[in-house]
CSV table of C-alpha atoms in Angstrom, one decimal:
chain,number,residue,atom,x,y,z
A,23,UNK,CA,10.7,147.8,99.8
A,24,UNK,CA,11.1,144.8,102.1
A,25,UNK,CA,13.0,141.9,100.6
A,26,UNK,CA,11.0,139.1,98.8
A,27,UNK,CA,12.0,136.4,101.3
A,28,UNK,CA,12.6,137.7,104.7
A,29,UNK,CA,9.4,139.6,105.6
A,30,UNK,CA,9.7,141.0,109.1
A,31,UNK,CA,7.2,139.6,111.6
A,32,UNK,CA,4.5,142.0,112.6
A,33,UNK,CA,5.1,142.5,116.3
A,34,UNK,CA,3.4,145.1,118.4
A,35,UNK,CA,5.8,145.4,121.3
A,36,UNK,CA,6.4,149.1,120.8
A,37,UNK,CA,3.4,150.1,118.8
A,38,UNK,CA,5.4,150.0,115.5
A,39,UNK,CA,4.5,147.5,112.8
A,40,UNK,CA,6.5,146.0,110.0
A,41,UNK,CA,4.0,145.3,107.1
A,42,UNK,CA,4.3,141.8,105.7
A,43,UNK,CA,2.8,140.5,102.5
A,44,UNK,CA,1.9,136.8,102.1
A,45,UNK,CA,2.1,137.4,98.3
A,46,UNK,CA,5.8,136.5,98.7
A,47,UNK,CA,5.0,133.1,100.2
A,48,UNK,CA,3.4,129.9,98.8
A,49,UNK,CA,1.0,127.9,100.9
A,50,UNK,CA,1.9,124.2,101.0
A,51,UNK,CA,-0.7,123.0,103.5
A,52,UNK,CA,-4.0,124.6,104.5
A,53,UNK,CA,-4.8,124.5,108.2
A,54,UNK,CA,-8.2,126.1,107.9
A,55,UNK,CA,-11.0,124.1,109.5
A,56,UNK,CA,-11.9,122.5,112.8
A,57,UNK,CA,-9.3,122.8,115.6
A,58,UNK,CA,-9.6,121.4,119.2
A,59,UNK,CA,-10.4,124.2,121.7
A,60,UNK,CA,-10.6,124.6,125.4
A,61,UNK,CA,-11.0,127.7,127.7
A,62,UNK,CA,-8.6,128.1,130.6
A,63,UNK,CA,-4.9,127.8,130.8
A,64,UNK,CA,-2.5,124.9,131.5
A,65,UNK,CA,1.0,124.6,130.1
A,66,UNK,CA,0.4,120.8,129.9
A,67,UNK,CA,-1.8,121.6,126.9
A,68,UNK,CA,1.4,122.4,124.9
A,69,UNK,CA,2.5,118.7,125.3
A,70,UNK,CA,2.0,116.9,121.9
A,71,UNK,CA,0.9,113.8,123.8
A,72,UNK,CA,-1.7,115.5,125.9
A,73,UNK,CA,-5.1,113.8,125.6
A,74,UNK,CA,-7.5,116.5,124.2
A,75,UNK,CA,-10.2,114.1,123.1
A,76,UNK,CA,-12.8,115.7,125.4
A,77,UNK,CA,-12.1,119.3,124.0
A,78,UNK,CA,-14.6,121.2,121.9
A,79,UNK,CA,-14.1,121.9,118.2
A,80,UNK,CA,-13.9,125.4,116.9
A,81,UNK,CA,-13.7,126.8,113.4
A,82,UNK,CA,-10.4,128.4,112.4
A,83,UNK,CA,-10.3,131.2,111.5
A,84,UNK,CA,-13.2,132.7,113.4
A,85,UNK,CA,-13.7,134.6,116.6
A,86,UNK,CA,-14.6,132.3,119.5
A,87,UNK,CA,-17.5,134.6,120.3
A,88,UNK,CA,-19.0,133.5,117.0
A,89,UNK,CA,-18.5,129.8,117.8
A,90,UNK,CA,-20.6,129.5,120.9
A,91,UNK,CA,-18.3,131.3,123.4
A,92,UNK,CA,-20.0,134.6,123.3
A,93,UNK,CA,-18.8,137.1,126.0
A,94,UNK,CA,-15.8,135.0,127.1
A,95,UNK,CA,-12.6,137.0,127.8
A,96,UNK,CA,-9.5,135.4,129.2
A,97,UNK,CA,-7.3,132.4,128.3
A,98,UNK,CA,-8.0,129.6,125.9
A,99,UNK,CA,-6.0,127.1,123.9
A,100,UNK,CA,-6.2,125.7,120.3
A,101,UNK,CA,-4.7,122.4,119.1
A,102,UNK,CA,-4.4,120.7,115.7
A,103,UNK,CA,-2.2,118.2,113.9
A,104,UNK,CA,-0.6,117.8,110.5
A,105,UNK,CA,1.5,115.1,108.9
A,106,UNK,CA,4.8,116.1,107.5
A,107,UNK,CA,4.7,113.2,105.1
A,108,UNK,CA,2.4,115.4,103.1
A,109,UNK,CA,5.1,118.1,102.7
A,110,UNK,CA,8.4,118.6,101.0
A,111,UNK,CA,10.4,119.1,104.2
A,112,UNK,CA,13.4,120.2,102.2
A,113,UNK,CA,12.1,123.8,102.4
A,114,UNK,CA,12.1,126.7,104.8
A,115,UNK,CA,8.7,126.4,106.3
A,116,UNK,CA,6.6,129.1,108.1
A,117,UNK,CA,3.4,128.8,110.1
A,118,UNK,CA,0.9,131.5,109.3
A,119,UNK,CA,-1.8,131.9,111.9
A,120,UNK,CA,-3.2,135.2,110.5
A,121,UNK,CA,-4.5,137.6,113.0
A,122,UNK,CA,-5.1,136.7,116.7
A,123,UNK,CA,-6.9,138.8,119.3
A,124,UNK,CA,-5.1,139.6,121.5
A,125,UNK,CA,-1.9,137.8,122.6
A,126,UNK,CA,-0.5,134.4,121.7
A,127,UNK,CA,2.3,131.8,122.3
A,128,UNK,CA,2.7,129.1,119.7
A,129,UNK,CA,4.2,125.6,120.3
A,130,UNK,CA,5.1,123.0,117.8
A,131,UNK,CA,5.6,119.5,119.3
A,132,UNK,CA,5.9,121.2,122.7
A,133,UNK,CA,8.6,123.7,121.6
A,134,UNK,CA,7.9,127.4,121.6
A,135,UNK,CA,8.3,128.7,118.0
A,136,UNK,CA,6.8,132.2,118.3
A,137,UNK,CA,4.7,134.7,120.2
A,138,UNK,CA,3.2,138.2,119.8
A,139,UNK,CA,2.2,140.7,122.5
A,140,UNK,CA,2.6,139.9,126.2
A,141,UNK,CA,0.3,138.2,128.7
A,142,UNK,CA,-0.8,139.7,132.0
A,143,UNK,CA,0.4,141.2,134.3
A,144,UNK,CA,2.4,143.1,131.7
A,145,UNK,CA,-0.4,142.9,129.1
A,146,UNK,CA,0.3,144.3,125.6
A,147,UNK,CA,-2.1,143.5,122.8
A,148,UNK,CA,-0.9,142.4,119.3
A,149,UNK,CA,-4.4,142.1,117.8
A,150,UNK,CA,-3.5,143.7,114.4
A,151,UNK,CA,-0.1,141.9,114.0
A,152,UNK,CA,0.3,139.1,111.4
A,153,UNK,CA,1.5,135.9,113.0
A,154,UNK,CA,4.1,134.4,110.6
A,155,UNK,CA,6.4,132.1,112.5
A,156,UNK,CA,9.4,130.2,111.0
A,157,UNK,CA,9.4,126.5,111.8
A,158,UNK,CA,12.9,125.3,113.0
A,159,UNK,CA,14.0,122.2,111.2
A,160,UNK,CA,15.0,120.7,114.6
A,161,UNK,CA,11.4,120.9,115.8
A,162,UNK,CA,9.6,119.5,112.8
A,163,UNK,CA,9.1,115.7,113.1
A,164,UNK,CA,8.6,113.0,110.6
A,165,UNK,CA,4.9,112.1,110.5
A,166,UNK,CA,2.7,113.5,113.2
A,167,UNK,CA,3.2,117.1,114.3
A,168,UNK,CA,1.1,119.0,116.9
A,169,UNK,CA,0.5,122.7,117.0
A,170,UNK,CA,-0.7,124.2,120.3
A,171,UNK,CA,-1.7,127.9,120.6
A,172,UNK,CA,-2.1,129.7,123.9
A,173,UNK,CA,-4.3,132.9,123.6
A,174,UNK,CA,-5.4,135.6,125.9
A,175,UNK,CA,-8.2,138.0,124.9
A,176,UNK,CA,-9.4,141.1,126.7
A,177,UNK,CA,-12.5,142.3,124.9
A,178,UNK,CA,-14.5,141.8,121.7
A,179,UNK,CA,-13.7,138.8,119.4
A,180,UNK,CA,-11.1,136.5,120.8
A,181,UNK,CA,-9.0,133.8,119.1
A,182,UNK,CA,-7.6,133.1,115.7
A,183,UNK,CA,-9.9,135.5,113.9
A,184,UNK,CA,-8.8,136.0,110.3
A,185,UNK,CA,-6.2,135.0,107.7
A,186,UNK,CA,-5.0,132.4,105.3
A,187,UNK,CA,-4.1,129.8,108.0
A,188,UNK,CA,-1.5,127.2,107.0
A,189,UNK,CA,2.0,126.2,106.4
A,190,UNK,CA,4.0,128.3,103.9
A,191,UNK,CA,7.3,128.2,102.1
A,192,UNK,CA,9.4,130.6,99.9
A,193,UNK,CA,11.5,130.3,96.8
A,194,UNK,CA,14.6,129.8,98.8
A,195,UNK,CA,15.6,126.3,100.1
A,196,UNK,CA,17.7,125.3,103.1
A,197,UNK,CA,20.5,124.5,100.6
A,198,UNK,CA,20.7,128.3,100.0
A,199,UNK,CA,20.6,129.5,103.6
A,200,UNK,CA,19.8,128.5,107.2
A,201,UNK,CA,17.1,130.7,108.7
A,202,UNK,CA,17.8,132.2,112.1
A,203,UNK,CA,14.5,134.1,112.5
A,204,UNK,CA,12.3,133.1,115.4
A,205,UNK,CA,12.8,132.9,119.2
A,206,UNK,CA,16.0,134.3,120.7
A,207,UNK,CA,17.0,134.9,124.3
A,208,UNK,CA,16.9,138.5,125.4
A,209,UNK,CA,18.2,140.6,128.4
A,210,UNK,CA,18.6,144.2,129.1
A,211,UNK,CA,21.9,145.4,130.6
A,212,UNK,CA,25.5,144.8,129.7
A,213,UNK,CA,28.1,142.2,130.8
A,214,UNK,CA,31.1,141.0,128.8
A,215,UNK,CA,30.5,137.4,129.7
A,216,UNK,CA,27.2,137.4,127.9
A,217,UNK,CA,29.1,136.9,124.6
A,218,UNK,CA,30.5,133.5,125.8
A,219,UNK,CA,29.3,130.2,124.5
A,220,UNK,CA,28.8,128.5,127.8
A,221,UNK,CA,27.2,131.4,129.7
A,222,UNK,CA,23.9,130.2,131.2
A,223,UNK,CA,21.1,132.3,129.7
A,224,UNK,CA,18.3,130.0,130.9
A,225,UNK,CA,16.9,132.8,133.1
A,226,UNK,CA,16.6,135.3,130.2
A,227,UNK,CA,13.4,136.3,128.6
A,228,UNK,CA,12.5,135.5,125.0
A,229,UNK,CA,12.0,137.7,122.0
A,230,UNK,CA,10.8,136.9,118.5
A,231,UNK,CA,13.1,138.3,115.8
A,232,UNK,CA,12.9,140.3,113.7
A,233,UNK,CA,10.9,142.8,115.8
A,234,UNK,CA,11.3,146.0,117.7
A,235,UNK,CA,11.7,145.4,121.5
A,236,UNK,CA,10.4,147.3,124.5
A,237,UNK,CA,13.3,148.4,126.6
A,238,UNK,CA,13.8,150.8,129.5
A,239,UNK,CA,15.3,154.1,128.5
A,240,UNK,CA,18.3,154.9,130.6
A,241,UNK,CA,21.4,157.1,130.3
A,242,UNK,CA,24.7,155.4,129.9
A,243,UNK,CA,26.6,158.5,128.9
A,244,UNK,CA,28.7,158.7,132.1
A,245,UNK,CA,30.6,155.5,131.2
A,246,UNK,CA,29.7,154.1,127.8
A,247,UNK,CA,28.8,157.0,125.6
A,248,UNK,CA,25.4,158.6,124.9
A,249,UNK,CA,23.2,155.5,124.8
A,250,UNK,CA,19.6,155.2,126.0
A,251,UNK,CA,19.7,151.5,126.4
A,252,UNK,CA,22.0,148.5,126.0
A,253,UNK,CA,20.7,144.9,125.7
A,254,UNK,CA,21.7,141.5,124.3
A,255,UNK,CA,20.3,138.7,122.2
A,256,UNK,CA,21.5,135.1,122.2
A,257,UNK,CA,20.7,132.0,120.2
A,258,UNK,CA,22.4,128.6,120.1
A,259,UNK,CA,22.3,126.7,116.8
A,260,UNK,CA,23.7,123.7,115.2
A,261,UNK,CA,25.1,124.4,111.7
A,262,UNK,CA,23.2,122.1,109.2
A,263,UNK,CA,25.3,119.4,107.5
A,264,UNK,CA,24.8,120.9,104.0
A,265,UNK,CA,26.7,124.1,105.1
A,266,UNK,CA,29.5,122.5,107.0
A,267,UNK,CA,33.0,122.9,105.6
A,268,UNK,CA,32.0,125.9,103.6
A,269,UNK,CA,32.8,129.6,104.0
A,270,UNK,CA,29.8,131.1,105.6
A,271,UNK,CA,28.4,134.6,106.1
A,272,UNK,CA,26.1,135.7,109.0
A,273,UNK,CA,23.1,137.9,107.9
A,274,UNK,CA,21.5,139.9,110.8
A,275,UNK,CA,19.2,142.2,108.8
A,276,UNK,CA,18.8,145.7,110.2
A,277,UNK,CA,19.5,146.7,113.9
A,278,UNK,CA,18.4,149.9,115.6
A,279,UNK,CA,21.0,151.3,116.3
A,280,UNK,CA,24.5,149.9,116.8
A,281,UNK,CA,25.7,146.3,117.3
A,282,UNK,CA,28.6,144.2,118.3
A,283,UNK,CA,28.2,140.5,117.3
A,284,UNK,CA,30.0,137.4,118.6
A,285,UNK,CA,29.9,133.7,118.0
A,286,UNK,CA,31.1,131.5,120.9
A,287,UNK,CA,32.8,134.5,122.4
A,288,UNK,CA,34.7,135.4,119.2
A,289,UNK,CA,34.1,138.9,117.7
A,290,UNK,CA,32.3,138.7,114.4
A,291,UNK,CA,31.6,142.3,113.4
A,292,UNK,CA,30.1,145.6,114.3
A,293,UNK,CA,28.1,148.4,112.7
A,294,UNK,CA,28.4,151.7,114.4
A,295,UNK,CA,28.9,155.0,112.5
A,296,UNK,CA,29.4,156.9,115.8
A,297,UNK,CA,26.7,159.5,115.0
A,298,UNK,CA,23.9,160.7,117.2
A,299,UNK,CA,20.2,160.2,116.9
A,300,UNK,CA,18.9,161.9,113.8
A,301,UNK,CA,22.2,161.8,112.0
A,302,UNK,CA,23.2,158.1,112.3
A,303,UNK,CA,22.3,155.8,109.4
A,304,UNK,CA,23.5,152.5,111.1
A,305,UNK,CA,19.9,151.6,112.0
A,306,UNK,CA,19.1,151.1,108.2
A,307,UNK,CA,22.2,149.2,107.3
A,308,UNK,CA,22.1,145.5,106.6
A,309,UNK,CA,24.4,143.5,108.8
A,310,UNK,CA,26.5,141.2,106.6
A,311,UNK,CA,29.4,139.5,108.5
A,312,UNK,CA,31.8,137.0,106.9
A,313,UNK,CA,32.8,134.2,109.2
A,314,UNK,CA,35.7,132.5,107.3
A,315,UNK,CA,38.5,134.2,109.3
A,316,UNK,CA,37.1,133.0,112.7
A,317,UNK,CA,38.2,129.3,112.5
A,318,UNK,CA,34.9,128.2,114.1
A,319,UNK,CA,34.3,124.4,114.3
A,320,UNK,CA,31.1,124.0,112.4
A,321,UNK,CA,30.4,120.6,114.0
A,322,UNK,CA,30.1,122.3,117.4
A,323,UNK,CA,27.1,124.2,118.6
A,324,UNK,CA,27.3,127.9,117.9
A,325,UNK,CA,26.0,130.6,120.3
A,326,UNK,CA,25.4,133.8,118.5
A,327,UNK,CA,25.4,136.8,120.8
A,328,UNK,CA,24.4,140.3,119.7
A,329,UNK,CA,25.0,143.4,121.9
A,330,UNK,CA,22.8,146.2,120.8
A,331,UNK,CA,23.3,149.9,121.7
A,332,UNK,CA,20.2,152.1,121.3
A,333,UNK,CA,20.6,155.9,120.9
A,334,UNK,CA,16.9,156.7,121.0
A,335,UNK,CA,13.5,155.9,119.4
A,336,UNK,CA,12.8,152.4,118.4
A,337,UNK,CA,15.3,149.6,119.3
A,338,UNK,CA,16.1,146.0,118.3
A,339,UNK,CA,16.8,143.6,115.5
A,340,UNK,CA,13.7,144.8,113.6
A,341,UNK,CA,14.0,143.6,110.0
A,342,UNK,CA,15.5,140.4,108.3
A,343,UNK,CA,17.2,138.6,106.8
A,344,UNK,CA,18.5,136.6,109.7
A,345,UNK,CA,20.4,133.6,108.4
A,346,UNK,CA,23.6,131.7,107.6
A,347,UNK,CA,24.4,131.7,104.0
A,348,UNK,CA,27.3,130.3,101.9
A,349,UNK,CA,29.6,133.3,101.2
A,350,UNK,CA,29.7,132.6,97.5
A,351,UNK,CA,26.0,133.2,97.3
A,352,UNK,CA,25.8,136.5,99.3
A,353,UNK,CA,26.3,138.9,96.4
A,354,UNK,CA,23.4,137.3,94.4
A,355,UNK,CA,21.2,137.2,97.4
A,356,UNK,CA,21.6,140.7,98.6
A,357,UNK,CA,20.7,142.1,95.2
A,358,UNK,CA,17.1,141.1,96.1
A,359,UNK,CA,17.0,142.8,99.4
A,360,UNK,CA,15.6,146.2,98.2
C-alpha cells in the first residue's frame, strides 16, 4: 500500500505509473470553472503580471475540442487566479490538475512547480497521468496568486480534460514536516563535485520527484561496478524556521536502485545491499537518514545531492515520502508508510 500522505506523482516518463488516490487528500479550494485560454506558445504567458484580458475563456475541466477549438493540435496556455486569503496557508498544499492531454508545465506566480511528459522534439505523452503538484511555501504569495499552464496536444481531446481540479491538503501540517517533493535538478553522468553546495547546476535539466526517470543504459562495470546508469539529483532549500535548532531526519522515499546522499557536500547516508538485479532489495527500501551528526547550519541554504546507481530496469526516486522531519517524530510517522 502507498502511504496515506505522500502519494507518488503519476509520471509517464518510462511508461510506468504510480497510482495515486485523491481519497487521501482534502480539497480546500475548487478551481473548476472558467479559465483564460490562448492557443500558441510564449513563455511570457507564465508571468503573473502578463495582461491576458483579451484571451478566450474555456471551461475546466473539458477538452478544448469541446469548447470551440475542434481539430486544434499543438500548444496552448491556461491561466487562472486564486486568493490565498481564502486558505489556511499553514498547511502542505497541492495543486491537482487532474488529467491533461498530452504534456504540461505548470507555473505558480511565474515559478515552475511541476510538469509531466516532455515537449517536442523529444515528445513523450503523459495523457493518463494524474497531475498532483506540491506547492512550495516559498512560491505561494499572500493575496493574489496566478496559475499558468503550458500544454501540448498531439491528437484527440487536448487540454485539462478531467478531474477534481483544485487546491488540496493532507492531515499533516508543515509543523510535522517540510515537503521536498516537486521539481529537482537532474543530470546523467557522475562527477564528485556534483555533491558540493556551490556547484553551478543551472544548466541541468529538471525532474519532478517522485517519479521514474528516463536514462541512457550504459555499462560502467569496467571502472565502477556493474551499473547500467549513474545520475544525480540536486535541490537547494531553506530550512523553515519551525524546524531550525531541532534534530532532523531526511526522508527520501524509495530509490531504484542504490544511492549516496549528501547535503552541502557532507555525506548523509547510503542504501546499497551490493546485490545484482533480481536479488537486490534496495529499490524497495525507504531512505531514512538522520542529520544530527552532520553539524549543518540550519540557517544557511542546504543543497541536497543524490547520486543514484541503477543496475537495470526502472530507475530513479520513484516513491515518497521526500521531506525533512523532526527526528523525534520519525518512528510515529513511518508506522503509516505501509
